[in-house]
Coordinates of C-alpha atoms in Angstrom, one line a residue:
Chain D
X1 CA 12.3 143.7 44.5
X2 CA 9.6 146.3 42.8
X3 CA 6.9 143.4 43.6
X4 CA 7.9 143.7 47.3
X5 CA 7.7 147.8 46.7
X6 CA 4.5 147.5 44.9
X7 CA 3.2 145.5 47.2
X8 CA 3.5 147.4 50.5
X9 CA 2.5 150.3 48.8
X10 CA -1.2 148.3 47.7
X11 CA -1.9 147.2 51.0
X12 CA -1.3 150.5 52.8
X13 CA -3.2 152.5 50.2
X14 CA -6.0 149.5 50.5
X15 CA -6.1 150.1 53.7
X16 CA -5.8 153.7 53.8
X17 CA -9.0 154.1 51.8
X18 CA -11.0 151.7 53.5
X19 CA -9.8 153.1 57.6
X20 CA -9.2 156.8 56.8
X21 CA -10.9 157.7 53.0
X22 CA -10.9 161.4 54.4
X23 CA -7.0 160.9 53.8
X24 CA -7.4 161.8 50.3
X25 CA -5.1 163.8 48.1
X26 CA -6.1 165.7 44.7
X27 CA -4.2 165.3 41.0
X28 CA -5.0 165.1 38.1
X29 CA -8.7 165.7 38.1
X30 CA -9.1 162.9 40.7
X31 CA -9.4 161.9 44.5
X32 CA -7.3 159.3 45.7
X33 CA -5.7 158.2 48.7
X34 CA -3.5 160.8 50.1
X35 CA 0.1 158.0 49.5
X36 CA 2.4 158.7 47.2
X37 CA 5.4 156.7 46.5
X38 CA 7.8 159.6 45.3
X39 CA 10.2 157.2 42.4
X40 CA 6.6 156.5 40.6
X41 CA 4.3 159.6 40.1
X42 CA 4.1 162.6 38.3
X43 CA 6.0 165.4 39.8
X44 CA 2.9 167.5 40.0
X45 CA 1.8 164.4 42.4
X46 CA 5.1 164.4 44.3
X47 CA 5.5 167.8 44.7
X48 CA 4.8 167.3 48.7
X49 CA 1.3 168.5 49.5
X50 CA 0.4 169.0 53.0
X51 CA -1.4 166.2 55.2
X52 CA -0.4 163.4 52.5
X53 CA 2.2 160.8 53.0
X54 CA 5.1 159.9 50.7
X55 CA 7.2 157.1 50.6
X56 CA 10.8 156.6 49.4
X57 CA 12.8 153.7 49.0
X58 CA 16.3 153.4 50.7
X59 CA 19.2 150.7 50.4
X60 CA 18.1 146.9 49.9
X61 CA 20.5 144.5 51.5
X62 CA 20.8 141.0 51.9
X63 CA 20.6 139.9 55.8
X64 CA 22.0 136.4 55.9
X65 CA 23.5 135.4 52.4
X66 CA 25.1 132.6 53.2
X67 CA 21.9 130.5 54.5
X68 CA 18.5 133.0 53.2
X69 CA 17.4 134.9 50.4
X70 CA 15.6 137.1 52.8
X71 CA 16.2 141.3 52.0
X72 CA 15.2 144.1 54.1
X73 CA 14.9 147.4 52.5
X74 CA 14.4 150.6 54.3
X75 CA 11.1 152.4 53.3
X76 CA 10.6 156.2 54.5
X77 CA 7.5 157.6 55.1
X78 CA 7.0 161.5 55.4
X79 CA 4.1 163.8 56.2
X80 CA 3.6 167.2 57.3
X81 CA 1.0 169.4 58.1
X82 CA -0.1 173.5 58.7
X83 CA -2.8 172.7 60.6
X84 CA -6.2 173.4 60.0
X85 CA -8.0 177.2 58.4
X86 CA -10.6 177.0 60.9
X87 CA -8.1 176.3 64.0
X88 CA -5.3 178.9 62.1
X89 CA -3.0 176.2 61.8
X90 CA -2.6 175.8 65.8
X91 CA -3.5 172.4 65.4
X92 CA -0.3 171.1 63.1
X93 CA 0.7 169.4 66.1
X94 CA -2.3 167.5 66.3
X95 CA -2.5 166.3 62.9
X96 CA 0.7 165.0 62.5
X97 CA -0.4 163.1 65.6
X98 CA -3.3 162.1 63.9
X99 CA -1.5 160.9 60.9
X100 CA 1.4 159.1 63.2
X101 CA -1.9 157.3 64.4
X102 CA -2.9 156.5 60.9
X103 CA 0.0 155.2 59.6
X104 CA 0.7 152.5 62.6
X105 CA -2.9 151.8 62.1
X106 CA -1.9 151.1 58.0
X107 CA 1.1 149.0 58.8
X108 CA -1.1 146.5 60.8
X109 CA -1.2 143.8 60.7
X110 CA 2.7 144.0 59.4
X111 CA 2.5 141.7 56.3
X112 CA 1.0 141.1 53.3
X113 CA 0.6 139.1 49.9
X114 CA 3.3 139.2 47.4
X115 CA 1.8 140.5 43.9
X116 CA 3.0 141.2 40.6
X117 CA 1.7 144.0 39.4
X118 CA 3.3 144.7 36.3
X119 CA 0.5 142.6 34.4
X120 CA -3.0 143.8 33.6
X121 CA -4.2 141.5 36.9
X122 CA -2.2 141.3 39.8
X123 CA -0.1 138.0 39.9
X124 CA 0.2 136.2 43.1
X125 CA 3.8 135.4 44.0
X126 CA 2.7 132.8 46.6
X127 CA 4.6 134.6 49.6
X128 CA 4.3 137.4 51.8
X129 CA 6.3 140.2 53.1
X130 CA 6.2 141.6 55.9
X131 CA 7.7 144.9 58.0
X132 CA 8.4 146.0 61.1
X133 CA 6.8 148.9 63.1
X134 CA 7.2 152.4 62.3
X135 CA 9.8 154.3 64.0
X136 CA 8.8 157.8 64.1
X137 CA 11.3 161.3 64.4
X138 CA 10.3 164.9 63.9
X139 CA 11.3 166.7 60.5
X140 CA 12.8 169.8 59.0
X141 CA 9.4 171.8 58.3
X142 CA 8.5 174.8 56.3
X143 CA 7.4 177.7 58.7
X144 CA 4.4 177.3 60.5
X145 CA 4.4 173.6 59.5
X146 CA 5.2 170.3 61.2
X147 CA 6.4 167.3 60.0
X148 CA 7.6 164.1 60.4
X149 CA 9.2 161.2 58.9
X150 CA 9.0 157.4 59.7
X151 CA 11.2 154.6 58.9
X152 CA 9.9 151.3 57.8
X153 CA 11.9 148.1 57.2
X154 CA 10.2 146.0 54.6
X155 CA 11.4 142.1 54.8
X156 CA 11.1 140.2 51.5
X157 CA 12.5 137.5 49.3
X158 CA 13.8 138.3 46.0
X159 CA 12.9 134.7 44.6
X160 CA 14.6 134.9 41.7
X161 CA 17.3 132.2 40.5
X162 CA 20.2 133.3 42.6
X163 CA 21.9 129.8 42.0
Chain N
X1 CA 48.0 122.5 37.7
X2 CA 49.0 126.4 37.4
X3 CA 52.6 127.5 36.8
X4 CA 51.9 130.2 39.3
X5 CA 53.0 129.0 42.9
X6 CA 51.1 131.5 44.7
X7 CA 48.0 130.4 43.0
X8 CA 48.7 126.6 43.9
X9 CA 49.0 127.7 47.5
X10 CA 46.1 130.1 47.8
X11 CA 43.9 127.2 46.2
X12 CA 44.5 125.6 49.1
X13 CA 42.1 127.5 51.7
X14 CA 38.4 126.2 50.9
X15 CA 37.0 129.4 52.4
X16 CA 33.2 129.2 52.7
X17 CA 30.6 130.7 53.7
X18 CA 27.6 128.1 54.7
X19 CA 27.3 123.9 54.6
X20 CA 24.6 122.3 52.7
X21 CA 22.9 119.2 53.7
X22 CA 21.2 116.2 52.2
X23 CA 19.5 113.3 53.4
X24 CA 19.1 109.5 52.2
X25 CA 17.0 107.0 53.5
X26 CA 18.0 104.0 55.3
X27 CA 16.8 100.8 54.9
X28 CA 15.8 100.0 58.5
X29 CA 15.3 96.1 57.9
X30 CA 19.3 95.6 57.4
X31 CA 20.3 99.4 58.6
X32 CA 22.0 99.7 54.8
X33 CA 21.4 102.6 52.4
X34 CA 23.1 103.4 48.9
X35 CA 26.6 104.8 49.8
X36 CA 27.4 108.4 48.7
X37 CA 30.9 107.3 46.6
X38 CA 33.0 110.6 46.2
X39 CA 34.9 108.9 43.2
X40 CA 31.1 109.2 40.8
X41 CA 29.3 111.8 42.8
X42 CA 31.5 114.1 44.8
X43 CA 31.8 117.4 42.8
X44 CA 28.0 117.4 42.1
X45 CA 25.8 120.6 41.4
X46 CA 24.7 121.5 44.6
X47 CA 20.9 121.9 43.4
X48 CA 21.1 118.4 41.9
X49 CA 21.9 116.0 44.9
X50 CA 23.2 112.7 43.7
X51 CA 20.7 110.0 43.7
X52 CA 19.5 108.6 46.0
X53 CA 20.1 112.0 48.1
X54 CA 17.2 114.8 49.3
X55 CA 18.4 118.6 49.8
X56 CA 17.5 119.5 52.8
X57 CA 19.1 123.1 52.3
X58 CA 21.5 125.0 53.7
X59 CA 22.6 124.7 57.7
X60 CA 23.9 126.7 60.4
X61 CA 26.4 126.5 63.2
X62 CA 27.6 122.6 61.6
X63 CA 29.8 121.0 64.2
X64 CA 31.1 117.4 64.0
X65 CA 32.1 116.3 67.3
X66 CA 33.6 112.8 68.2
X67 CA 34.1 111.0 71.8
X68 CA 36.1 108.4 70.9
X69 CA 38.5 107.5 73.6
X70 CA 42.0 107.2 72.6
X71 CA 43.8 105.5 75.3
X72 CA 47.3 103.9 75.9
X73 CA 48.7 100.6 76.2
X74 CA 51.7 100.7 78.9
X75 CA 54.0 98.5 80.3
X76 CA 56.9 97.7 83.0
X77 CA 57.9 99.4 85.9
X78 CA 58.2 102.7 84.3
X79 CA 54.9 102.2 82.4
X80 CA 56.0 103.0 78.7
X81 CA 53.8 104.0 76.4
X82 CA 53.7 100.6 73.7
X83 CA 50.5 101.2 72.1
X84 CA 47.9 103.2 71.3
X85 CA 44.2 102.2 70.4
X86 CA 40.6 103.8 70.0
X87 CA 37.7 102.8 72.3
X88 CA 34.3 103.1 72.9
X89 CA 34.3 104.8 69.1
X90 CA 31.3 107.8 69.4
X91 CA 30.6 111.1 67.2
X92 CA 27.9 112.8 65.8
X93 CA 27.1 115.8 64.0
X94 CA 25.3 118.9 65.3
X95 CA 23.7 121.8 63.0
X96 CA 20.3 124.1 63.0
X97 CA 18.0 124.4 59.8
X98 CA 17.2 127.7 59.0
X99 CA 14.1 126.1 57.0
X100 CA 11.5 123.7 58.0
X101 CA 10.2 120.8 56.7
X102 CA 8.7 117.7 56.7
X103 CA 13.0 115.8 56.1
X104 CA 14.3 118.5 58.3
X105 CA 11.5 118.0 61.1
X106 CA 12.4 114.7 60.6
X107 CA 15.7 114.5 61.0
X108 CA 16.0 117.3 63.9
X109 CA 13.5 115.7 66.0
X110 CA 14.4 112.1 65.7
X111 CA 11.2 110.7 66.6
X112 CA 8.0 109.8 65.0
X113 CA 7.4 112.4 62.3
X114 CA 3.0 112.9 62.3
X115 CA 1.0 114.2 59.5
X116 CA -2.0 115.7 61.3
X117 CA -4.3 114.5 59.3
X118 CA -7.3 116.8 58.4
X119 CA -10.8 116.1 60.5
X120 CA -14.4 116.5 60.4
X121 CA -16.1 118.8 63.2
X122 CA -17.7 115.9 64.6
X123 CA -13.9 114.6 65.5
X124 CA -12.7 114.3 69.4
X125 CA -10.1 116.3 70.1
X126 CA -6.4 114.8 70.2
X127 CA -3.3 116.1 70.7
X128 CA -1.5 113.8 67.1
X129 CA -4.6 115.0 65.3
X130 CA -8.1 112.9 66.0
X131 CA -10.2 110.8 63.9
X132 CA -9.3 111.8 60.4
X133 CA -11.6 112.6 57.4
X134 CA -11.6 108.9 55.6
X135 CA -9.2 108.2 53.2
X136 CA -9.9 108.2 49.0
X137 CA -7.8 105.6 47.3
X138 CA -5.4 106.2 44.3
X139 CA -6.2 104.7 41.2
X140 CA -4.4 102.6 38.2
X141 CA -1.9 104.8 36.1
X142 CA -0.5 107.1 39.2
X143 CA 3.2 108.2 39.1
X144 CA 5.5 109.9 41.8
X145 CA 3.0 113.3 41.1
X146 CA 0.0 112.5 39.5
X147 CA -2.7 110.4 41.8
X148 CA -6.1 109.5 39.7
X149 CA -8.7 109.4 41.4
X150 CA -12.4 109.1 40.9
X151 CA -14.4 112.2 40.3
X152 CA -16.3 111.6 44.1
X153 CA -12.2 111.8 45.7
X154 CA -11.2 114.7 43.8
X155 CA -13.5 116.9 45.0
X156 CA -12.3 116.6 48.4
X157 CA -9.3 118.3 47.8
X158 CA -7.6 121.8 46.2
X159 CA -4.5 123.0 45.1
X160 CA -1.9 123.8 47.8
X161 CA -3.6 121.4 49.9
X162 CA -0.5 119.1 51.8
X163 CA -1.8 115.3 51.4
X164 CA -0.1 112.4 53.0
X165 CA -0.8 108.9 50.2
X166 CA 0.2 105.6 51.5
X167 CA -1.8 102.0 52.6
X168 CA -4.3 101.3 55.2
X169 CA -2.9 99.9 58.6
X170 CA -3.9 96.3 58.5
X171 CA -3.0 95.3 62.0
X172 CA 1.1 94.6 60.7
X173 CA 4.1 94.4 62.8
X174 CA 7.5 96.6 62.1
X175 CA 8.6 99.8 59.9
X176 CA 5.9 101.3 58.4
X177 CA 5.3 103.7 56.2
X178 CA 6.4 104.0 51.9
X179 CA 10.0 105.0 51.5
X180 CA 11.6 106.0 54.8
X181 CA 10.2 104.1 57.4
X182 CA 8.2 106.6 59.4
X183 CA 7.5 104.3 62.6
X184 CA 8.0 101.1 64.2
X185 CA 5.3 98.5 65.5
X186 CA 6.8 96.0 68.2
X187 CA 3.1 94.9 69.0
X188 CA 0.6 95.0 66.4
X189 CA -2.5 97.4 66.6
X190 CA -6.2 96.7 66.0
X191 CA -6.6 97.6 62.6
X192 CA -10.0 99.1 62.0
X193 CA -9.6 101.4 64.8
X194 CA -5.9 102.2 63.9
X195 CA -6.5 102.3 59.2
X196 CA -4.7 105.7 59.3
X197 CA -2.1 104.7 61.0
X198 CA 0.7 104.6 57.9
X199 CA -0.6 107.9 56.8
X200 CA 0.0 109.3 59.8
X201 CA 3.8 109.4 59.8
X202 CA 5.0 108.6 56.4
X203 CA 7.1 110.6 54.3
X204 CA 5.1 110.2 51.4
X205 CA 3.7 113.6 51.5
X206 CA 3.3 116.5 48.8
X207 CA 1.7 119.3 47.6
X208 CA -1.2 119.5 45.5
X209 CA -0.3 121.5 42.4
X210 CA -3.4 120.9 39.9
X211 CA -6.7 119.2 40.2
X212 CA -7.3 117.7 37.0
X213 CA -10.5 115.9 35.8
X214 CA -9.4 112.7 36.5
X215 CA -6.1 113.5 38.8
X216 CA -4.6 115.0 41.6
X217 CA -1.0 116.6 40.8
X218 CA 1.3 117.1 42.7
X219 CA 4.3 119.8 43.3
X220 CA 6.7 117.3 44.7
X221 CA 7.3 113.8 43.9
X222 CA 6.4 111.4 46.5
X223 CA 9.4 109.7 47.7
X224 CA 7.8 106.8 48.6
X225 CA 6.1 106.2 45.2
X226 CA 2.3 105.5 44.3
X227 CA 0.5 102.8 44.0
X228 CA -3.4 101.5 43.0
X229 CA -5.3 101.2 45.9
X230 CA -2.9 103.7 48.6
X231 CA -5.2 105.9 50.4
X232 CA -5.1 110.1 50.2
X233 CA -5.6 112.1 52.8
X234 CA -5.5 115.8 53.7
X235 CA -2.7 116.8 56.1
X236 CA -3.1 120.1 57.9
X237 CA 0.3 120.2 60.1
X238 CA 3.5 118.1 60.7
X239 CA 4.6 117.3 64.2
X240 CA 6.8 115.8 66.6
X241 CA 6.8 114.7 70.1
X242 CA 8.9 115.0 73.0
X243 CA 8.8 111.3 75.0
X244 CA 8.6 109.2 71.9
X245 CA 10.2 105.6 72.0
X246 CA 10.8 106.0 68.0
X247 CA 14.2 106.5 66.3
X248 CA 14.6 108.0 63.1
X249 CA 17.2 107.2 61.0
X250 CA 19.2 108.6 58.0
X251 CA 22.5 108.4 56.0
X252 CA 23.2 112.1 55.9
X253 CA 25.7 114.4 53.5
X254 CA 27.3 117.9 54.2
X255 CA 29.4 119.6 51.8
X256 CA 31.1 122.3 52.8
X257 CA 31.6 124.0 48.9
X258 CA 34.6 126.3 48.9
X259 CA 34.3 129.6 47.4
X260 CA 38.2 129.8 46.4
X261 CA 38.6 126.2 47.4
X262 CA 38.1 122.7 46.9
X263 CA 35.2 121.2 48.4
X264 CA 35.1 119.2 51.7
X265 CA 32.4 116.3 52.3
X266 CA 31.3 114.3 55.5
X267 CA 29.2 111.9 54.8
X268 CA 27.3 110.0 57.5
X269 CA 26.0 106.2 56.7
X270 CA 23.6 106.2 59.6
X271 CA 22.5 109.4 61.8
X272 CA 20.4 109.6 64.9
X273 CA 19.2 111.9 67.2
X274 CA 21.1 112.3 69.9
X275 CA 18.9 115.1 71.8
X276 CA 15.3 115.5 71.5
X277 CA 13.4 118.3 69.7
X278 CA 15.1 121.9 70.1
X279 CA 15.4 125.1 68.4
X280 CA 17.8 127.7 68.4
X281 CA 17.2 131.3 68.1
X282 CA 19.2 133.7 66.1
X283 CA 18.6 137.2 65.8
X284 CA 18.3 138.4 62.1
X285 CA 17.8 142.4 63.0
X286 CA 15.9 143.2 65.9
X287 CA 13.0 141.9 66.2
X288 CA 13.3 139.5 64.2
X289 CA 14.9 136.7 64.9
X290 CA 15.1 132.8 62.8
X291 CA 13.6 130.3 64.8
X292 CA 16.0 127.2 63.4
X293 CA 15.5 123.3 64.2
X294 CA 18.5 122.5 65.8
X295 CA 20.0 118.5 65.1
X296 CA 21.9 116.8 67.3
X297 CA 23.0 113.8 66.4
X298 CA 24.9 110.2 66.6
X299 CA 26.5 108.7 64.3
X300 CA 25.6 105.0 64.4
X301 CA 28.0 102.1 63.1
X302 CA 28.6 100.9 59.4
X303 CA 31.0 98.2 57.3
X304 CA 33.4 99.6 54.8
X305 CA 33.1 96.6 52.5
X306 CA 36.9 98.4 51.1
X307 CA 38.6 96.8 54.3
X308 CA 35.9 95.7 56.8
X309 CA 36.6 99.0 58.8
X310 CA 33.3 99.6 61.1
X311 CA 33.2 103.4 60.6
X312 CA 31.1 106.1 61.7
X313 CA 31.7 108.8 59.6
X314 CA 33.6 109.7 56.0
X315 CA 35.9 113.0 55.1
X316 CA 36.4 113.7 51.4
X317 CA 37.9 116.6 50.1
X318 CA 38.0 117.5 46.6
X319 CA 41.3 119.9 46.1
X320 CA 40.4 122.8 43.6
X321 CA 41.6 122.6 40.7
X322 CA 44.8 124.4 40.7
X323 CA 45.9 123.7 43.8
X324 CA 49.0 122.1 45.5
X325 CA 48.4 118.4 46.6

């Protein structure tokens, strides 16, 4: 299961710094792409910073245990934005937009290699997973912010000895 | 057996939650195969199919069906019923495969199973797969998953690569193919145009797993076995055709394992098709949705050497172990 996790987070911050490197967040004394996955980092990292995404886990559940191995488990994605300085924040609107825009263009195409990346090099698990569109809906924002969240289903198998 | 009555009687309902399905070859020059015998091999691990038996994995919507007529024997004025008797004895066995494969293809589409054999660009274009990159032959000390091979062969292949391993068509009549039979020849073919032939639809096909120095490996063993002098060959796809003449055929096995039960077997001497290539869709969660191979299929005639029954089909049922016979 944290291969799958690890492994959608890779290819969305892989592709996140290659499509949109201005999507960049600061910590620790570094630039790096602005795509946090909240049950990993530091808490000064997931403290939510503005114009960054974070993703959270949700349930895992089997979806045909008699016949499959195959999982799906729920991913949520949230961003949020003032705006810009130079536009005095009346602009919010438009770069959530902007970063609704990014993240369908991140989830495509909607699979990816299975790695293990609990090892100094990344093992390959010799399957995919793979996800299903984004389904976006506004947020509770802080004043003069918007935000939203998206949900993601991630589909994966376990492949561990389940006999 | 349990004191406890309840118990004894609760044992009794083999609840379950899926069938699982295995496959045997049958040997199609006397329609025979090595009998599944619930007395040695009924209560076996389902991950460790009796011999001479392939998993095929778990099915879906498994549904025996049976058209054999019953019909009456009457007589006098009043027409009384004297006798009963069966007629025109007909059933079959119909399931989808969540999981593909080269058995499961096989099975499911009841015709000639191809290997589309790997090309050069210089090859026309053809539907089965066209004129394939030539064959490199297998040489002395092979087993079911190791194929040596001279330094020259090896390099044509890598690991993960599928590759089908069996003899040059030599212009014979009848089954072909190593193992299963994979087609039938009423007419013999012009052999030099026709030496891939056998490698097109045999079953003897496998991953590569490791290409050694002087070997291929392979991830699966070949069920057809290897020999000195069988050719290799790349395989890119497996296919089937709608409008082929073919019939496949199989002993089959589905066991019904009971998760508070005993466990309930139908075993089928001689399966086959009965409908040609399908699928069935199921949504998983929208939009996803399993694209299974669905099997229909007849059950075709065998000889209990017990009594001289011709029989179509066995039931076994293995009652857990507490339960009330």
């Amino acid at each position: 299961m944290q291969a799958a996790k690890d492994s959608f987070y890779m290819a969305l911050r892989g592709r996140l710094a290659q499509a949109f490197p201005a999507r960049a967040i600061a910590a620790g004394g570094t630039t790096r792409p602005a795509l946090v996955v909240t049950e990993n980092d530091q808490p000064s990292v997931t403290a939510r910073q503005h114009d960054a995404f974070y993703l959270q886990w949700g349930e895992a559940r089997p979806l045909r245990p008699a016949t499959s191995t195959l999982m799906a488990m729920t991913c949520t994605v949230s961003y949020a934005s003032a705006g810009s300085d130079q536009n005095g924040g009346l602009d919010r609107g438009r770069m959530v937009a902007e970063m609704q825009s990014e993240l369908l263009g991140i989830c495509s195409p909607a699979v990816t290699r299975k790695f293990d990346y609990t090892g100094a090099t990344p093992a390959d698990l010799s399957s995919s997973i793979f996800w299903t569109s984004p389904v976006f809906r506004p947020a509770k924002a802080a004043p003069n912010c918007e935000a939203g969240e998206a949900s993601v289903t991630v589909y994966f198998y376990p492949e561990v000895n389940q006999a | 057996m349990s004191s406890n009555l309840f118990a004894r009687q609760s044992q009794m309902q083999p609840l379950a939650v899926a069938v699982r399905a295995y496959v045997a070859m049958v040997n199609r020059n006397n329609e025979t195969t090595l009998p599944f015998d619930p007395s040695a091999q009924g209560e076996f691990n389902l991950d460790q199919p009796p011999q001479p038996f392939f998993d095929v994995g778990w099915v879906e919507n498994f549904k025996r069906t049976s058209a054999t007529k019953y019909e009456a024997l009457r007589t006098g004025s009043r027409s009384d019923l004297v006798a009963q008797f069966r007629s025109q004895y007909d059933a079959g066995v119909e399931f989808d495969f969540p999981c593909w494969g080269k058995l499961q293809m096989a099975l499911a589409g009841g015709g000639q199973q191809f290997n589309v054999l790997a090309t050069p660009i210089t090859s026309p274009l053809m539907s089965s797969g066209g004129t394939a990159i030539p064959a490199v032959y297998v040489q002395e000390g092979g087993s079911v998953v190791e194929l040596p091979m001279t330094a020259d062969a090896l390099a044509n292949f890598q690991i993960g690569d599928l590759v089908a391993v069996d003899w040059d068509y030599s212009g014979q009549m009848g089954y072909i193919g190593s193992g299963p039979a994979g087609g039938y020849l009423a007419t013999a073919l012009d052999g030099p145009s026709h030496v891939d032939l056998i490698r097109r639809v045999t079953f003897n096909v496998a991953r590569v797993s490791n290409v050694a120095t002087t070997s291929l490996f392979l991830g699966q063993s070949l069920i057809g076995g290897a020999q000195p002098g069988m050719g290799v060959q790349k395989v890119c796809a497996l296919l089937d055709r709608e409008g082929d003449s073919y019939f496949q055929e199989w002993a089959a096995l589905f066991v019904v394992a009971g998760s508070t039960g005993g466990r309930t077997c139908f075993y089928y001497p001689r399966l086959q098709a009965a409908a040609s290539p399908g699928e069935t869709q199921r949504e998983v969660e929208a939009p996803l949705f399993a694209n299974m191979l669905h099997a229909k299929l007849r059950a075709m005639p065998s000889i209990d050497p017990n009594d001289g029954e011709t029989v179509l089909c066995y039931r076994s049922y293995f009652p857990a172990k507490n339960a009330k016979v």
